[in-house]
Coordinates of C-alpha atoms in Angstrom, one line a residue:
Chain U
X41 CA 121.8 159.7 54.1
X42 CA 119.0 162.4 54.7
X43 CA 116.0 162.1 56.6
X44 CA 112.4 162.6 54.8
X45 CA 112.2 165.6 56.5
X46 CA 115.7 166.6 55.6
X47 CA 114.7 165.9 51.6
X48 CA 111.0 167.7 52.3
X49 CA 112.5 170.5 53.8
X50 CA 115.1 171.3 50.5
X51 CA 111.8 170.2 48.2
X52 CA 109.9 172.8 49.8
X53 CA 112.8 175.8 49.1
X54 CA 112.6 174.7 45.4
X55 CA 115.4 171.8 45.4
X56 CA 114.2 169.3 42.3
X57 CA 116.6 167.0 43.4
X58 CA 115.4 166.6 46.7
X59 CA 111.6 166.2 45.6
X60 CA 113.0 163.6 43.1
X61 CA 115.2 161.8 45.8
X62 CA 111.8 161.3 48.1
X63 CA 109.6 159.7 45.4
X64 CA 112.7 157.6 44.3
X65 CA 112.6 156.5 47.8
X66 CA 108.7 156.0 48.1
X67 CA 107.5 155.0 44.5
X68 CA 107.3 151.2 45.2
X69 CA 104.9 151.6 48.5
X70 CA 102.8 154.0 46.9
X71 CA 102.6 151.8 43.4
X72 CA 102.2 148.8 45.7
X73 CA 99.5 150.1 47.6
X74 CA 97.6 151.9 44.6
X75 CA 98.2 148.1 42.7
X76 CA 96.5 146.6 46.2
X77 CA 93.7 148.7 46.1
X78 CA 92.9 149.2 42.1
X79 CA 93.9 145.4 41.4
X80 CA 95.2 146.8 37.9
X81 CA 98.9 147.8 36.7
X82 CA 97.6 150.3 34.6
X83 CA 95.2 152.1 37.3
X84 CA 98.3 151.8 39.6
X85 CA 100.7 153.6 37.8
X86 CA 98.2 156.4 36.8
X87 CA 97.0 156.8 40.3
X88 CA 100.7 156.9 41.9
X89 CA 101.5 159.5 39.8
X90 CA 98.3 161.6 40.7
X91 CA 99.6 160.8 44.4
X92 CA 102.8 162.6 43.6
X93 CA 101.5 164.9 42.2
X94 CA 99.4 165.9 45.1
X95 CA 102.1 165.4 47.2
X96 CA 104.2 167.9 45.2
X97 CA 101.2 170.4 45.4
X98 CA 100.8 169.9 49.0
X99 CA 104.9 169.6 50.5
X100 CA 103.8 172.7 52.6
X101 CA 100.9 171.0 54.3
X102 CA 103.2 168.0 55.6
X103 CA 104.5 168.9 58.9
X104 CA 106.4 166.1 59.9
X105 CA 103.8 164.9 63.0
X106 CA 103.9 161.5 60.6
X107 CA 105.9 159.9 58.9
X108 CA 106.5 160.9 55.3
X109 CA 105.2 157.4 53.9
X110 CA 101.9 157.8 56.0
X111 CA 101.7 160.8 54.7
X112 CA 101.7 159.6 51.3
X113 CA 99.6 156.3 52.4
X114 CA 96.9 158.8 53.6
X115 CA 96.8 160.7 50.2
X116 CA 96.8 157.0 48.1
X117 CA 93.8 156.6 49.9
X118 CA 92.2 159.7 49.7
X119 CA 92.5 159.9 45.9
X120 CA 91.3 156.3 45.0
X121 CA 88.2 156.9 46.9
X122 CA 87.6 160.1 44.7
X123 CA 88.4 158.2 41.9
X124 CA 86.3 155.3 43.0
X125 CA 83.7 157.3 42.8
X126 CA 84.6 159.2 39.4
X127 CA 84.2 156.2 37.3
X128 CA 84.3 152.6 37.8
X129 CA 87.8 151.1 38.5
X130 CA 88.1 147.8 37.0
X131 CA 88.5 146.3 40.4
X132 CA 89.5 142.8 39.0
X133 CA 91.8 142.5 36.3
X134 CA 92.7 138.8 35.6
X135 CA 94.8 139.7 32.9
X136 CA 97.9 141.4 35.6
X137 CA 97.7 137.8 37.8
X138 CA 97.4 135.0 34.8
X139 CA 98.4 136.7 31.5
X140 CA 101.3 138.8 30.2
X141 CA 100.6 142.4 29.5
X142 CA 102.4 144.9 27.5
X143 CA 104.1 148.6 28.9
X144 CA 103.4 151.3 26.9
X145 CA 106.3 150.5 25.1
X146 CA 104.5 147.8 23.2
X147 CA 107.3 145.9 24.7
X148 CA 105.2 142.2 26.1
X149 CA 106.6 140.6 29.6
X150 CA 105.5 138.1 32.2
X151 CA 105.3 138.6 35.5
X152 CA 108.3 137.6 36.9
X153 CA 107.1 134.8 38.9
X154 CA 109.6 131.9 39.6
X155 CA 110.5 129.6 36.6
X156 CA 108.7 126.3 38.2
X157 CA 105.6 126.1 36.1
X158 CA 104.1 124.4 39.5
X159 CA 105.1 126.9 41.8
X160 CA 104.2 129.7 39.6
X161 CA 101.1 128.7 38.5
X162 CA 99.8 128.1 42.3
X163 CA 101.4 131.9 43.2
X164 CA 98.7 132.8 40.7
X165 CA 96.0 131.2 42.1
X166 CA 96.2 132.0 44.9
X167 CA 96.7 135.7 44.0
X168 CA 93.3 134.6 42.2
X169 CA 91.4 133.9 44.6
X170 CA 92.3 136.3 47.4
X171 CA 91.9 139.5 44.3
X172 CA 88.5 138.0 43.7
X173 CA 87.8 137.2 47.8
X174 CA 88.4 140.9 47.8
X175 CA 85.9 142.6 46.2
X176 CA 83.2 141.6 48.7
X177 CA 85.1 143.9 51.4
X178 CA 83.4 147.4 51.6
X179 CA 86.3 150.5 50.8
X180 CA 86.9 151.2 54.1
X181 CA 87.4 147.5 55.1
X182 CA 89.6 147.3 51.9
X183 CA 91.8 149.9 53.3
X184 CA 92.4 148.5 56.4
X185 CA 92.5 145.0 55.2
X186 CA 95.5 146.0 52.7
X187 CA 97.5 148.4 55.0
X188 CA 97.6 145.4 57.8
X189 CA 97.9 142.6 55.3
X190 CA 99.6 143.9 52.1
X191 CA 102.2 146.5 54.0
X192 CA 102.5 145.1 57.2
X193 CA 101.5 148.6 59.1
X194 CA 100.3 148.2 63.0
X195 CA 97.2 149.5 64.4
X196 CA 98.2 152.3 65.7
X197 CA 99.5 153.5 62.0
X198 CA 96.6 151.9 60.4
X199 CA 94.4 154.3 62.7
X200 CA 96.6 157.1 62.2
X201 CA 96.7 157.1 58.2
X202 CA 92.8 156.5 57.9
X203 CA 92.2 159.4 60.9
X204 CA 89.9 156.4 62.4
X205 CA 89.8 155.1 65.9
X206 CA 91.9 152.2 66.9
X207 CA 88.9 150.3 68.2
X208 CA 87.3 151.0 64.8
X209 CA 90.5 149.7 63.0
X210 CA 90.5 146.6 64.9
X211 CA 86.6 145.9 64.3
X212 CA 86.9 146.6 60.5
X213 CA 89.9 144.2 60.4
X214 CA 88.0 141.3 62.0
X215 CA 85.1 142.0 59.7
X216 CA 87.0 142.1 57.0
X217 CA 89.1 138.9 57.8
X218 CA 85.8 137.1 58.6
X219 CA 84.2 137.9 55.3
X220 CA 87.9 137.2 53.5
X221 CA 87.8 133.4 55.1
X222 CA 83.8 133.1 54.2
X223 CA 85.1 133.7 50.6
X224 CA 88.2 131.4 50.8
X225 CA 86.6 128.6 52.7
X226 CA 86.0 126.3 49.9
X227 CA 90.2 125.9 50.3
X228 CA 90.3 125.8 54.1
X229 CA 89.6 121.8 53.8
X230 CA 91.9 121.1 51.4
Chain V
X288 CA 78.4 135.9 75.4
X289 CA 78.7 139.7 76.8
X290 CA 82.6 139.6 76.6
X291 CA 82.6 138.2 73.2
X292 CA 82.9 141.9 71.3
X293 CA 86.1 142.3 74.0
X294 CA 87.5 139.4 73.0
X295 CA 86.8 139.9 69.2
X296 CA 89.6 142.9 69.8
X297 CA 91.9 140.6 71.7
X298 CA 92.0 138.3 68.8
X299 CA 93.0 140.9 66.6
X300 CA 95.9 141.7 69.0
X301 CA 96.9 138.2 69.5
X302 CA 97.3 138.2 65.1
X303 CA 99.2 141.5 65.0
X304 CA 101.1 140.4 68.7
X305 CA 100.3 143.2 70.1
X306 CA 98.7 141.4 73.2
X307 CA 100.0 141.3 76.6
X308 CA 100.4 137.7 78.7
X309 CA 96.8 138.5 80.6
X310 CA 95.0 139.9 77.8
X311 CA 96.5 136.2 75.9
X312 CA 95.5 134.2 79.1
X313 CA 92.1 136.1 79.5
X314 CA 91.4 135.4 75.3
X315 CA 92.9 131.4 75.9
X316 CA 90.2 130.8 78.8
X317 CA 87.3 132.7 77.2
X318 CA 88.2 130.2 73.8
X319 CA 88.0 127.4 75.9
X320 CA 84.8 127.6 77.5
X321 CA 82.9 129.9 74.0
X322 CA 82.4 128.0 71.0
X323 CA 81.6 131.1 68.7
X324 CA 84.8 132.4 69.7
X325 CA 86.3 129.4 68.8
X326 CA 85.3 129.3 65.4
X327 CA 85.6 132.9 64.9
X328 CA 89.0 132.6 65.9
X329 CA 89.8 129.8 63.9
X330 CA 88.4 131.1 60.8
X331 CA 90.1 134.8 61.1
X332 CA 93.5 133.0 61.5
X333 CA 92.8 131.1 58.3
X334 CA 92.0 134.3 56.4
X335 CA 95.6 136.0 58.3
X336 CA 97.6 133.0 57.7
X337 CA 96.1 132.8 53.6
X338 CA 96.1 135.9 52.7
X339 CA 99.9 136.4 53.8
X340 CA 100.9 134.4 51.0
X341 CA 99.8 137.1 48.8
X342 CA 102.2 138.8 46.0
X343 CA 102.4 141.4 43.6
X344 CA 103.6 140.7 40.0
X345 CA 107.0 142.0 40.0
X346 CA 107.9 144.7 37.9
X347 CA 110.9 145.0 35.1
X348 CA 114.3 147.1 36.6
X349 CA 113.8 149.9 34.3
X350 CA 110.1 150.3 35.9
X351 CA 110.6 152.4 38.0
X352 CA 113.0 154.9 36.5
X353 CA 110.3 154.9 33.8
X354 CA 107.6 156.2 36.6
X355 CA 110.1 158.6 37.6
X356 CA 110.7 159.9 34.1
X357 CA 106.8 160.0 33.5
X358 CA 106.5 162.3 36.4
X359 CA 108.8 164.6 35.4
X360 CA 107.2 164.9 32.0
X361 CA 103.6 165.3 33.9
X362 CA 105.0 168.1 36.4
X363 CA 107.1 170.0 33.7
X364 CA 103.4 169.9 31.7
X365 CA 101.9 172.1 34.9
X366 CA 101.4 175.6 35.1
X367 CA 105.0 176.7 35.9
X368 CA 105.1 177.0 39.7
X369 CA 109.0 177.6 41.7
X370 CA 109.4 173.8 42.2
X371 CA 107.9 172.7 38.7
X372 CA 110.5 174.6 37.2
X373 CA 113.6 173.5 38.9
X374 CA 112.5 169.9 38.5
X375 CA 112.9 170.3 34.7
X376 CA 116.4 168.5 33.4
X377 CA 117.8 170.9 31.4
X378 CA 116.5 174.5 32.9
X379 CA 117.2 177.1 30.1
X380 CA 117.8 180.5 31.5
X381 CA 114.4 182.4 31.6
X382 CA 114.7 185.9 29.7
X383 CA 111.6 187.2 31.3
X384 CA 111.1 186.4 35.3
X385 CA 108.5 183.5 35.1
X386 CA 107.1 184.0 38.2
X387 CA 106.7 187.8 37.4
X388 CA 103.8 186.2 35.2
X389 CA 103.0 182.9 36.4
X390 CA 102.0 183.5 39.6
X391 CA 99.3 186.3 39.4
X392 CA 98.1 184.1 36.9
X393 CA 98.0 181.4 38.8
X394 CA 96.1 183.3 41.6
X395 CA 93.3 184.7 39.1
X396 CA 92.7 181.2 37.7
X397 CA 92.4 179.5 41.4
X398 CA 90.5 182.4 42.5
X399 CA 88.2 182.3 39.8
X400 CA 87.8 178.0 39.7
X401 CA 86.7 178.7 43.7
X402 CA 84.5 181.2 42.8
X403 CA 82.6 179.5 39.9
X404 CA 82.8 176.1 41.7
X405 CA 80.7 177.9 44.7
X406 CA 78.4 179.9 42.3
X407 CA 77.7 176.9 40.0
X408 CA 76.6 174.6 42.9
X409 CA 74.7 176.8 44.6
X410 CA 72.8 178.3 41.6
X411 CA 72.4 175.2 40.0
X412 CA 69.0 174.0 41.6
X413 CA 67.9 176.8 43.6
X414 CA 64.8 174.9 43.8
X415 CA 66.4 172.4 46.0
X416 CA 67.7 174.9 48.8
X417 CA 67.2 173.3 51.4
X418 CA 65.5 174.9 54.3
X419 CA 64.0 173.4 58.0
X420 CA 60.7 172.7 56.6
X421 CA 62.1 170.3 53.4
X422 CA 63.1 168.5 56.3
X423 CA 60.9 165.5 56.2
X424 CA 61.3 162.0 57.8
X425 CA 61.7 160.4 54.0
X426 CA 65.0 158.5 54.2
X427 CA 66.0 158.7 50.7
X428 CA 65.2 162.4 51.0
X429 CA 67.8 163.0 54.0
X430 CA 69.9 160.7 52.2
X431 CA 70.0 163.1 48.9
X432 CA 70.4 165.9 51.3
X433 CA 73.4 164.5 53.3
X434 CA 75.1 164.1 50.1
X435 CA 74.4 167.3 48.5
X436 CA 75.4 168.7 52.2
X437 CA 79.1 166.8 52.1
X438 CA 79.5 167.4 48.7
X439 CA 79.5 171.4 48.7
X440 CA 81.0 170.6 52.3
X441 CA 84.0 169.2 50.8
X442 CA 84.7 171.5 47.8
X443 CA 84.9 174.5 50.4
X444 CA 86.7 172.4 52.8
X445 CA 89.2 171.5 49.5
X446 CA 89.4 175.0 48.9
X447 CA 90.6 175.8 52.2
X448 CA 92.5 173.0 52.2
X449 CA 94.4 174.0 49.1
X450 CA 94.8 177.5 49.9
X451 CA 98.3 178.7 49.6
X452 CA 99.0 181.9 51.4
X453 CA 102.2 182.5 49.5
X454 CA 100.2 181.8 46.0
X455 CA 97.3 184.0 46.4
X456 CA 97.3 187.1 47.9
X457 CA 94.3 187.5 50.0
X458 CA 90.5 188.7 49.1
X459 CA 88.3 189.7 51.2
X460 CA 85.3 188.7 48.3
X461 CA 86.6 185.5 48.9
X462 CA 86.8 184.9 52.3
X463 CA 82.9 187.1 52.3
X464 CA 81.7 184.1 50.1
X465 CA 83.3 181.6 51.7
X466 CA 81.8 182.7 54.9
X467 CA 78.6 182.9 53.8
X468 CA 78.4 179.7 52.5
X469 CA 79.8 178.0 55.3
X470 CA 76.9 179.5 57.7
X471 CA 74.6 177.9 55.3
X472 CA 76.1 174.5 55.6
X473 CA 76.1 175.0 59.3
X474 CA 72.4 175.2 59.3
X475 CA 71.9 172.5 57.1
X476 CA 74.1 170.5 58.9
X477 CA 72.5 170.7 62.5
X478 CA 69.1 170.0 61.0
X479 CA 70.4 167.0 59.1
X480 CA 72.1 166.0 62.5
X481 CA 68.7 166.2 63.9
X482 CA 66.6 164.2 61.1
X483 CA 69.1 161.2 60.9
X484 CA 69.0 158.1 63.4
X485 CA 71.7 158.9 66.0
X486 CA 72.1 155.0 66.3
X487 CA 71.7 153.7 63.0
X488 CA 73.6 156.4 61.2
X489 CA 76.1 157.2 64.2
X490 CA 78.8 157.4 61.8
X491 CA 77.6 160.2 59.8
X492 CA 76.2 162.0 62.2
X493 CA 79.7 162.2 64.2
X494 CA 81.1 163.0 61.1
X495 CA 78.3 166.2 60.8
X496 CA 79.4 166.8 64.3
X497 CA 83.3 167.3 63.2
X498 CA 82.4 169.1 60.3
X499 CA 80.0 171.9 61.9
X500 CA 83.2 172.5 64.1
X501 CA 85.2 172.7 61.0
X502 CA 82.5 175.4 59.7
X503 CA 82.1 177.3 62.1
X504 CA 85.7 178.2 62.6
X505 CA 84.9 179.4 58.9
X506 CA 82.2 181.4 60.1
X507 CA 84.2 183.2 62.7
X508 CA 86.8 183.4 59.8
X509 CA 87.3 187.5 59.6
X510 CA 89.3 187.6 56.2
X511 CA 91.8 185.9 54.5
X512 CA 94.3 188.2 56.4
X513 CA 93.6 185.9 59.4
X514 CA 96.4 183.7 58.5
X515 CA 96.7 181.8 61.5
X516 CA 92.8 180.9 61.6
X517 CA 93.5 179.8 58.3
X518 CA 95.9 177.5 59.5
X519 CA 93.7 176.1 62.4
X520 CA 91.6 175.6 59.6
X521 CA 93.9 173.7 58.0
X522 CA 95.1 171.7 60.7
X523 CA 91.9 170.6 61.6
X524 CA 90.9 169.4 58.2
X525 CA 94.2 167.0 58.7
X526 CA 94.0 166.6 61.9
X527 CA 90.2 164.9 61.8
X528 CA 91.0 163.6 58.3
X529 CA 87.4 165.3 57.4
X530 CA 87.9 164.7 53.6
X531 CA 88.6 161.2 53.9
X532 CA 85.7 160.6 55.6
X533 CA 83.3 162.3 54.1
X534 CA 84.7 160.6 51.0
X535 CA 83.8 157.4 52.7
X536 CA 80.3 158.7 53.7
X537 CA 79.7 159.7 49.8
X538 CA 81.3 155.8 49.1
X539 CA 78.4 154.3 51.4
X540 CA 75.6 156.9 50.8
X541 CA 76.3 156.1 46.9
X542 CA 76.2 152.0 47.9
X543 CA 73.0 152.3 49.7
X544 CA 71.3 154.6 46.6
X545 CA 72.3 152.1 44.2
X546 CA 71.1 149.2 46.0
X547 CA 67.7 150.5 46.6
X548 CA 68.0 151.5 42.7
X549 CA 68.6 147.8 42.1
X550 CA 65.7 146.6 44.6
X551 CA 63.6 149.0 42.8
X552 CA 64.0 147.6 39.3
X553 CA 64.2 144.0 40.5
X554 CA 60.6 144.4 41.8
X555 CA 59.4 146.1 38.6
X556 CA 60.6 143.4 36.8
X557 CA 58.8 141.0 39.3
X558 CA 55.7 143.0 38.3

């Protein structure tokens, strides 16, 4: 199997195959993390691909000091800022946690949450509540929040991907979790 | 009490287990004997320990091949670079060399969306270029000021950034432009670094700090010949992640406008 740099490498010499090969192998982080942050399916899929897109514009600027997935992380980030900014993300959308939604295939599907109507329907609450806890978390604490949370990256990373400090990662991460349990405390008695 | 912002960091390395037997003995003893800790403690746990549980709705099998397919369809749409073209699926022999065509082309148009991009925000309110003396101590003036200043800041910066020494052959009206409008934002910058509250607005100004590095290596810039400046450039735009954080300095600067916006209309409603 070939290393990241391996596939950028061939990408950058004009090899399709290997361009196609690295988002194969990176679409569901960068979808997951564009979901995380946008809270919508549709805003997700629209915004990975503009993140591929970069990255395909950009191959030559990746040098291989980090790995390929920060790399892609960093430019996620980057470009839902700008399009924060550009118009007003629907940052909660109820309707991609509770209700079916339909592809643009007009085909309808649930989300595949397990068949136990108890089970699944406290998955979805809880989804609920932490979406909704979430918007009260400034962008920059949303981004560390998620990376640490959502993808399991360490501090170092976390600090590496958002070109912050690691001190500054680890005082935006208690923040954030501090305002994340104000929001969620109504459920810490139960 | 004075330890408490140390130990704040310890807790965070105790949740991610990145903490070493002292630093866990050190946080256990301080917990014991500070009862803000405690409960600061107790309560970022909760949120760690609640907020693992979340998940994403999955996604059907053929989802991603779908994305995939999408992608294609969006690059093979794009002006026809050497990689667009040998990511279509069914390349048909070109009779005429594409990038005979494409890629002057494709230089003019960049060239010119640089050059009008510069032009069209500096001629667009000449009234508003801003010199020492507009200076004044009026937050909400600095505050349009530092905005204005990342914003032109980051479409140079992007153009640098995007520069492809390969695609566009070099211009010395370009780079003469360039120049000049980076020794504008120099001087804009410093003054700005010297009107905002070095404690209150430490963020911003370290970011003004970064970036008047950033421009002045610009500055010094000779012409677009100078390849390797060009890639110090570069680097140090990635290196210091400048874009990301000046997009996160727009994000706040934006927040605080609005909510003084909102304060503003609240009260006139009061009235």
């Amino acid at each position: 199997m070939q290393t990241d740099l391996e596939l950028v490498n061939k990408a950058r010499l004009g090899s399709g195959a290997a361009f196609k090969e690295l988002v194969r192998q990176h679409q569901q982080i960068v979808y997951n993390l564009a979901y995380d942050l946008t809270g919508s399916r549709e805003d997700a899929q629209d915004l990975s691909q503009d993140v591929f897109i970069r990255a395909f514009e950009r191959l030559d600027s990746f040098r291989g000091e980090s790995r390929f997935s920060s790399w892609l992380y960093r430019i996620t980030m980057n470009m839902w800022m700008n399009n924060k900014k550009r118009k007003n993300f629907q940052v909660l959308k109820m309707s991609d946690s509770l209700e079916s939604f339909s592809d643009n295939t007009g085909k309808s599907y649930q989300p595949n949450y397990p068949d136990n109507p108890e089970v699944k329907a406290d998955m979805a609450m809880i989804n609920d509540h932490i979406t909704r806890a979430m918007t009260v978390l400034s962008a920059k604490e949303k981004s560390v929040f998620v990376l640490r949370q959502f993808h399991d990256q360490g501090l170092d990373e976390i600090a590496n991907i958002l070109g912050i400090s690691l001190g500054t990662v680890k005082s935006t991460l208690f923040r954030s979790l501090k305002k994340m349990q104000k929001q969620l405390s109504f459920l810490q008695s139960h | 009490m004075k330890n408490c912002h140390k130990i704040q960091s310890l807790m965070i390395d105790a949740l991610t287990g990145e903490i070493t037997a002292e630093q866990q003995q050190l946080l256990n003893e301080h917990l014991q004997t500070c009862a803000s800790c405690r409960t600061d403690y107790e309560h970022i746990l909760f949120a760690n320990q609640f907020t693992r549980n979340y998940t994403r709705p999955a996604v059907t099998a053929d989802f991603w091949q779908k994305s995939l397919d999408d992608l294609q369809a969006a690059l093979n749409q794009r002006p026809k670079t050497r990689l667009a073209f040998s990511l279509r699926f069914k390349p048909q022999p070109a009779k005429i060399s594409p990038e005979r065509f494409f890629k002057p082309i494709i230089a003019v148009t960049a060239l010119c969306i640089i050059l009008c991009s510069a032009f069209y925000h500096f001629s667009k309110k000449p009234d508003q270029v801003i010199n020492d003396k507009t200076f004044t101590s009026d937050f909400k003036n600095i505050q349009n000021q530092a905005m204005r200043c990342l914003e032109q800041s980051k479409l140079l910066l992007l153009g640098f950034s995007n520069y492809d020494q390969e695609e566009l052959p070099p211009s010395p009206a370009l780079s003469e432009k360039q120049v000049q409008m980076s020794r504008e934002l120099i001087t804009r910058v410093s003054a700005l670094q010297n009107d905002l509250d070095p404690v209150a607005q430490k963020k911003l100004v370290q970011l003004l700090s970064d970036l008047e590095v950033i421009l002045l290596q610009i500055a010094n810039l000779d012409s677009l010949h100078d390849t390797r400046s060009i890639e110090i450039i570069q680097h140090s735009v990635d290196r210091k992640s400048i874009l990301f954080k000046i997009n996160m300095e727009e994000l706040q600067l934006l927040d605080e406008k609005l909510e003084s916006a909102e304060l503003k209309t609240s009260k006139k409603k009061e009235i």
